[in-house]
Tab-separated table of C-alpha atoms in Angstrom:
chain	number	residue	atom	x	y	z
A	1	UNK	CA	4.863	-15.257	-9.047
A	2	UNK	CA	1.424	-13.983	-8.976
A	3	UNK	CA	-0.521	-12.793	-5.737
A	4	UNK	CA	-4.328	-12.184	-6.110
A	5	UNK	CA	-6.829	-10.525	-3.608
A	6	UNK	CA	-10.480	-9.929	-3.769
A	7	UNK	CA	-9.901	-6.743	-5.892
A	8	UNK	CA	-6.156	-6.834	-6.913
A	9	UNK	CA	-3.574	-8.830	-8.760
A	10	UNK	CA	0.132	-8.327	-8.225
A	11	UNK	CA	2.538	-9.617	-10.756
A	12	UNK	CA	6.383	-9.091	-11.603
A	13	UNK	CA	6.925	-5.977	-13.312
A	14	UNK	CA	8.208	-6.117	-17.116
A	15	UNK	CA	9.549	-3.444	-19.279
A	16	UNK	CA	6.020	-2.287	-20.286
A	17	UNK	CA	5.317	-1.018	-16.789
A	18	UNK	CA	7.348	2.269	-17.202
A	19	UNK	CA	3.911	4.161	-16.989
A	20	UNK	CA	3.128	3.044	-13.477
A	21	UNK	CA	6.448	3.712	-12.300
A	22	UNK	CA	6.320	7.254	-13.713
A	23	UNK	CA	3.128	7.917	-12.209
A	24	UNK	CA	4.257	6.756	-8.729
A	25	UNK	CA	7.824	7.838	-8.566
A	26	UNK	CA	7.296	11.141	-10.426
A	27	UNK	CA	4.553	12.440	-8.134
A	28	UNK	CA	5.950	14.615	-5.294
A	29	UNK	CA	2.995	13.890	-2.988
A	30	UNK	CA	3.574	10.158	-3.202
A	31	UNK	CA	7.256	10.471	-3.016
A	32	UNK	CA	7.169	12.978	-0.004
A	33	UNK	CA	8.149	10.088	2.400
A	34	UNK	CA	10.405	7.968	-0.088
A	35	UNK	CA	14.245	8.820	0.610
A	36	UNK	CA	15.012	9.072	-3.002
A	37	UNK	CA	12.484	11.567	-3.854
A	38	UNK	CA	11.069	12.181	-7.314
A	39	UNK	CA	12.836	10.340	-10.339
A	40	UNK	CA	13.763	11.598	-13.443
A	41	UNK	CA	12.575	10.078	-16.661
A	42	UNK	CA	16.157	8.256	-16.992
A	43	UNK	CA	15.664	7.202	-13.240
A	44	UNK	CA	12.516	5.624	-13.824
A	45	UNK	CA	13.685	3.759	-17.046
A	46	UNK	CA	16.785	2.665	-14.924
A	47	UNK	CA	14.565	1.467	-12.166
A	48	UNK	CA	12.225	-0.446	-14.462
A	49	UNK	CA	15.111	-2.083	-15.846
A	50	UNK	CA	16.494	-3.039	-12.416
A	51	UNK	CA	13.356	-4.297	-10.932
A	52	UNK	CA	12.575	-6.731	-14.070
A	53	UNK	CA	16.344	-7.905	-13.887
A	54	UNK	CA	15.840	-8.532	-9.990
A	55	UNK	CA	13.555	-11.442	-10.800
A	56	UNK	CA	16.476	-13.182	-12.459
A	57	UNK	CA	18.861	-12.797	-9.740
A	58	UNK	CA	19.801	-15.804	-7.601
A	59	UNK	CA	19.364	-15.852	-4.899
A	60	UNK	CA	16.333	-13.559	-5.561
A	61	UNK	CA	16.198	-10.743	-2.939
A	62	UNK	CA	13.900	-8.244	-4.544
A	63	UNK	CA	10.318	-9.118	-5.640
A	64	UNK	CA	8.935	-5.896	-6.943
A	65	UNK	CA	5.430	-6.100	-8.526
A	66	UNK	CA	2.922	-4.004	-10.293
A	67	UNK	CA	-0.410	-3.727	-8.604
A	68	UNK	CA	-3.403	-4.179	-10.948
A	69	UNK	CA	-7.151	-3.553	-10.170
A	70	UNK	CA	-9.019	-6.571	-11.233
A	71	UNK	CA	-12.304	-4.677	-11.878
A	72	UNK	CA	-10.873	-2.785	-14.964
A	73	UNK	CA	-7.039	-4.027	-15.338
A	74	UNK	CA	-5.575	-0.669	-14.356
A	75	UNK	CA	-2.209	-0.484	-12.947
A	76	UNK	CA	-2.525	1.427	-9.634
A	77	UNK	CA	0.539	0.868	-7.658
A	78	UNK	CA	3.508	-1.375	-6.768
A	79	UNK	CA	4.359	-3.744	-4.030
A	80	UNK	CA	7.643	-5.171	-2.774
A	81	UNK	CA	9.087	-7.864	-0.770
A	82	UNK	CA	12.782	-7.579	-0.232
A	83	UNK	CA	14.393	-10.566	1.503
A	84	UNK	CA	17.124	-10.670	3.836
A	85	UNK	CA	18.368	-14.140	4.197
A	86	UNK	CA	20.636	-13.766	6.952
A	87	UNK	CA	17.974	-12.753	9.346
A	88	UNK	CA	15.249	-14.646	7.592
A	89	UNK	CA	13.397	-11.522	7.394
A	90	UNK	CA	11.164	-10.125	4.439
A	91	UNK	CA	10.574	-6.404	4.232
A	92	UNK	CA	7.398	-5.165	2.772
A	93	UNK	CA	6.645	-1.919	0.962
A	94	UNK	CA	3.871	-0.461	-1.258
A	95	UNK	CA	2.969	2.530	-3.176
A	96	UNK	CA	-0.502	3.413	-4.608
A	97	UNK	CA	-1.327	6.335	-7.057
A	98	UNK	CA	-3.062	9.162	-5.250
A	99	UNK	CA	-6.356	8.436	-6.917
A	100	UNK	CA	-6.537	5.107	-5.106
A	101	UNK	CA	-5.712	6.118	-1.715
A	102	UNK	CA	-8.314	5.572	1.093
A	103	UNK	CA	-9.752	2.640	-0.559
A	104	UNK	CA	-8.260	-0.026	1.575
A	105	UNK	CA	-5.893	-1.043	-1.047
A	106	UNK	CA	-2.651	-0.868	0.955
A	107	UNK	CA	-4.509	-3.014	3.811
A	108	UNK	CA	-5.303	-5.753	1.239
A	109	UNK	CA	-1.855	-5.517	-0.201
A	110	UNK	CA	-0.298	-5.943	3.101
A	111	UNK	CA	-2.384	-8.628	4.397
A	112	UNK	CA	-1.735	-10.606	1.118
A	113	UNK	CA	2.034	-9.975	1.086
A	114	UNK	CA	2.095	-11.321	4.798
A	115	UNK	CA	0.405	-14.341	3.930
A	116	UNK	CA	2.651	-15.072	0.997
A	117	UNK	CA	5.921	-14.284	3.080
A	118	UNK	CA	4.754	-16.502	5.853
A	119	UNK	CA	2.922	-19.308	4.088
A	120	UNK	CA	4.696	-19.638	0.844
A	121	UNK	CA	8.217	-18.217	1.496
A	122	UNK	CA	8.145	-19.549	5.232
A	123	UNK	CA	10.025	-16.743	6.727
A	124	UNK	CA	10.765	-16.220	10.199
A	125	UNK	CA	9.688	-12.496	10.467
A	126	UNK	CA	8.464	-9.657	8.361
A	127	UNK	CA	9.090	-5.910	8.810
A	128	UNK	CA	8.078	-2.674	7.128
A	129	UNK	CA	9.450	0.637	7.561
A	130	UNK	CA	7.873	4.245	6.939
A	131	UNK	CA	8.405	7.926	8.162
A	132	UNK	CA	6.886	8.860	11.360
A	133	UNK	CA	4.416	11.407	9.638
A	134	UNK	CA	3.287	8.721	7.046
A	135	UNK	CA	0.248	8.311	9.413
A	136	UNK	CA	-1.462	6.260	6.732
A	137	UNK	CA	1.206	3.566	6.386
A	138	UNK	CA	1.783	2.841	10.032
A	139	UNK	CA	-2.020	2.704	10.539
A	140	UNK	CA	-2.058	0.154	7.922
A	141	UNK	CA	0.663	-1.827	9.458
A	142	UNK	CA	-1.006	-1.723	12.869
A	143	UNK	CA	-4.181	-2.855	11.090
A	144	UNK	CA	-2.500	-5.857	9.659
A	145	UNK	CA	-1.017	-6.892	12.913
A	146	UNK	CA	2.415	-5.552	12.872
A	147	UNK	CA	3.798	-4.080	16.130
A	148	UNK	CA	6.119	-0.871	16.265
A	149	UNK	CA	9.471	-2.186	17.203
A	150	UNK	CA	11.627	0.856	17.024
A	151	UNK	CA	11.612	4.644	16.184
A	152	UNK	CA	15.020	5.489	14.710
A	153	UNK	CA	16.244	8.882	14.809
A	154	UNK	CA	17.682	10.707	11.903
A	155	UNK	CA	18.420	7.244	10.310
A	156	UNK	CA	17.699	8.122	6.717
A	157	UNK	CA	19.096	10.117	4.291
A	158	UNK	CA	16.550	12.052	2.046
A	159	UNK	CA	17.716	13.434	-1.236
A	160	UNK	CA	15.585	15.998	-3.018
A	161	UNK	CA	15.655	19.222	-5.021
A	162	UNK	CA	16.400	21.335	-1.830
A	163	UNK	CA	19.304	19.115	-0.948
A	164	UNK	CA	19.757	16.098	1.408
A	165	UNK	CA	18.409	16.068	4.987
A	166	UNK	CA	18.408	13.163	7.449
A	167	UNK	CA	14.843	12.092	8.715
A	168	UNK	CA	13.372	9.547	11.444
A	169	UNK	CA	12.022	6.204	10.464
A	170	UNK	CA	9.661	3.766	12.211
A	171	UNK	CA	10.094	-0.056	12.027
A	172	UNK	CA	7.243	-2.337	12.401
A	173	UNK	CA	7.308	-6.334	12.317
A	174	UNK	CA	5.553	-9.415	13.006
A	175	UNK	CA	6.724	-12.760	13.779
A	176	UNK	CA	5.664	-15.954	11.776
A	177	UNK	CA	4.313	-17.434	15.032
A	178	UNK	CA	2.243	-14.399	15.696
A	179	UNK	CA	0.760	-14.148	12.251
A	180	UNK	CA	-0.356	-17.811	12.503
A	181	UNK	CA	-2.021	-17.288	15.705
A	182	UNK	CA	-4.239	-14.267	13.999
């Protein structure tokens, strides 16, 4: 599986991608709105091994990809599709290194993942989740045609150095028929 956009290429993670996982999951500012918080070196190695092995699972539910800038072949993030076959719903996610924020890459990733989910995987519905304070993420979702469906109160347990606590979560979604009309 390979997804290309004008400026980006997304491909399955390999064991050689520990560097980008470390850059993402080791940065407290990037992980601020991620329930797992920053990962240790061991956690990063475990995560890489897991997302690589996920590509061999049948049925496959987790499609986690390295995001590469085509201009210079730099790894700049990760993109993810998580499939729920029971509800025929794909959930999208993305992370970018801070130096690439504000360049339109999240929108480019999201639009390409939506197209892949609806045109190739032919799912019924695509959703994405984010913390209510993660304004950049929900603005990307709205720009890509997803609508806010829910504001869950204290739904997600966040784990961090200061302990655990509960946080709210927003859910955005779009149906295949809505996407095809765009």
